[in-house]
Tab-separated table of C-alpha atoms in Angstrom:
chain	number	residue	atom	x	y	z
A	199	UNK	CA	0.412	-2.518	13.977
A	200	UNK	CA	1.001	-6.050	15.197
A	201	UNK	CA	1.649	-8.357	12.256
A	202	UNK	CA	1.887	-11.668	14.095
A	203	UNK	CA	2.292	-13.354	17.478
A	204	UNK	CA	3.930	-16.613	18.475
A	205	UNK	CA	3.103	-18.855	21.443
A	206	UNK	CA	5.058	-21.754	22.964
A	207	UNK	CA	2.476	-24.349	24.037
A	208	UNK	CA	4.600	-27.412	24.842
A	209	UNK	CA	4.068	-28.737	21.332
A	210	UNK	CA	6.683	-29.668	18.764
A	211	UNK	CA	6.263	-26.475	16.700
A	212	UNK	CA	5.273	-23.018	17.943
A	213	UNK	CA	1.792	-21.746	17.156
A	214	UNK	CA	1.901	-18.583	15.053
A	215	UNK	CA	-1.009	-16.184	14.721
A	216	UNK	CA	-0.686	-13.890	11.688
A	217	UNK	CA	-2.796	-10.785	11.260
A	218	UNK	CA	-4.527	-10.390	7.944
A	219	UNK	CA	-6.015	-7.002	7.145
A	220	UNK	CA	-9.522	-7.168	5.749
A	221	UNK	CA	-9.760	-5.424	2.357
A	222	UNK	CA	-12.300	-2.644	2.097
A	223	UNK	CA	-14.172	-2.051	-1.149
A	224	UNK	CA	-13.565	1.302	-2.854
A	225	UNK	CA	-15.419	2.746	-5.836
A	226	UNK	CA	-13.558	3.546	-9.049
A	227	UNK	CA	-14.139	7.262	-8.417
A	228	UNK	CA	-12.360	7.020	-5.056
A	229	UNK	CA	-9.444	5.019	-6.476
A	230	UNK	CA	-8.910	7.555	-9.276
A	231	UNK	CA	-7.678	10.213	-6.825
A	232	UNK	CA	-4.550	8.114	-6.172
A	233	UNK	CA	-3.589	7.809	-9.853
A	234	UNK	CA	-0.390	9.613	-10.797
A	235	UNK	CA	3.387	9.620	-10.928
A	236	UNK	CA	5.278	9.713	-7.624
A	237	UNK	CA	8.917	10.759	-7.268
A	238	UNK	CA	11.289	8.854	-4.985
A	239	UNK	CA	14.230	11.190	-5.605
A	240	UNK	CA	14.920	10.764	-9.327
A	241	UNK	CA	12.973	7.484	-9.625
A	242	UNK	CA	9.399	7.660	-10.855
A	243	UNK	CA	6.781	5.179	-9.646
A	244	UNK	CA	3.356	5.145	-11.283
A	245	UNK	CA	-0.011	4.379	-9.715
A	246	UNK	CA	-2.719	3.441	-12.211
A	247	UNK	CA	-6.065	1.723	-12.367
A	248	UNK	CA	-6.405	-1.760	-13.861
A	249	UNK	CA	-9.969	-2.600	-14.776
A	250	UNK	CA	-12.681	-1.012	-12.660
A	251	UNK	CA	-11.417	-1.592	-9.131
A	252	UNK	CA	-7.763	-2.618	-9.036
A	253	UNK	CA	-5.138	-0.029	-8.117
A	254	UNK	CA	-1.621	-0.886	-9.289
A	255	UNK	CA	1.849	0.425	-8.391
A	256	UNK	CA	4.537	0.237	-11.074
A	257	UNK	CA	8.125	0.587	-9.833
A	258	UNK	CA	10.892	0.631	-12.496
A	259	UNK	CA	12.838	-2.633	-12.565
A	260	UNK	CA	10.302	-4.441	-10.370
A	261	UNK	CA	7.058	-6.292	-10.833
A	262	UNK	CA	3.732	-4.422	-10.863
A	263	UNK	CA	2.156	-4.480	-7.405
A	264	UNK	CA	-1.559	-4.747	-6.691
A	265	UNK	CA	-2.618	-2.322	-3.959
A	266	UNK	CA	-5.279	-3.646	-1.585
A	267	UNK	CA	-7.218	-0.967	0.354
A	268	UNK	CA	-7.230	-1.720	4.097
A	269	UNK	CA	-7.888	1.709	5.678
A	270	UNK	CA	-8.606	5.251	4.556
A	271	UNK	CA	-5.725	6.206	2.210
A	272	UNK	CA	-3.773	3.059	3.217
A	273	UNK	CA	-3.081	0.036	1.016
A	274	UNK	CA	-1.217	-3.240	1.484
A	275	UNK	CA	0.782	-4.768	-1.341
A	276	UNK	CA	-0.981	-7.962	-2.351
A	277	UNK	CA	1.113	-11.084	-1.665
A	278	UNK	CA	3.963	-9.012	-0.146
A	279	UNK	CA	3.996	-9.085	3.671
A	280	UNK	CA	5.198	-6.089	5.626
A	281	UNK	CA	4.831	-3.525	2.841
A	282	UNK	CA	2.220	-0.753	2.933
A	283	UNK	CA	1.504	2.348	0.872
A	284	UNK	CA	0.065	5.324	2.743
A	285	UNK	CA	-1.168	8.171	0.544
A	286	UNK	CA	-0.657	11.697	1.886
A	287	UNK	CA	-3.789	13.835	1.489
A	288	UNK	CA	-4.064	17.588	2.116
A	289	UNK	CA	-6.980	19.427	3.749
A	290	UNK	CA	-8.735	19.748	0.355
A	291	UNK	CA	-8.687	15.962	-0.084
A	292	UNK	CA	-5.999	16.066	-2.802
A	293	UNK	CA	-3.280	13.414	-2.843
A	294	UNK	CA	0.109	15.143	-2.520
A	295	UNK	CA	2.391	12.134	-2.154
A	296	UNK	CA	2.809	8.709	-0.654
A	297	UNK	CA	4.855	6.926	1.962
A	298	UNK	CA	6.087	3.406	1.308
A	299	UNK	CA	6.298	1.623	4.661
A	300	UNK	CA	8.723	-1.303	4.491
A	301	UNK	CA	10.529	-3.485	7.022
A	302	UNK	CA	13.712	-1.447	6.404
A	303	UNK	CA	12.139	2.017	6.746
A	304	UNK	CA	9.669	4.612	5.503
A	305	UNK	CA	10.250	6.143	2.070
A	306	UNK	CA	8.403	9.278	0.990
A	307	UNK	CA	7.538	10.266	-2.555
A	308	UNK	CA	5.968	13.496	-3.802
A	309	UNK	CA	3.237	13.387	-6.421
A	310	UNK	CA	4.496	14.791	-9.711
A	311	UNK	CA	2.475	17.790	-10.838
């Protein structure tokens, strides 16, 4: 995915075009399938629902992140550029884990049973 583009147009400062993903609305019932505890090795991250329509990611020692749905099973971290959460879903539609896509790599976590 292209995040931004820059153009030199013989002006003092370059013109930068930044891509902004358009959030898609999801019902509470759909968001509930992502709720759970995810294991990054021995570290546990928790996904929970705040209110009726706000999915949150809690990572120990960090702030709580608001997850913004942008595609099927894919969420951006609100106010954090370059970070995406992709939920792994099996053929039965069950969430089995997630992948945290960051500028420094992809980090997989299994959903705790």
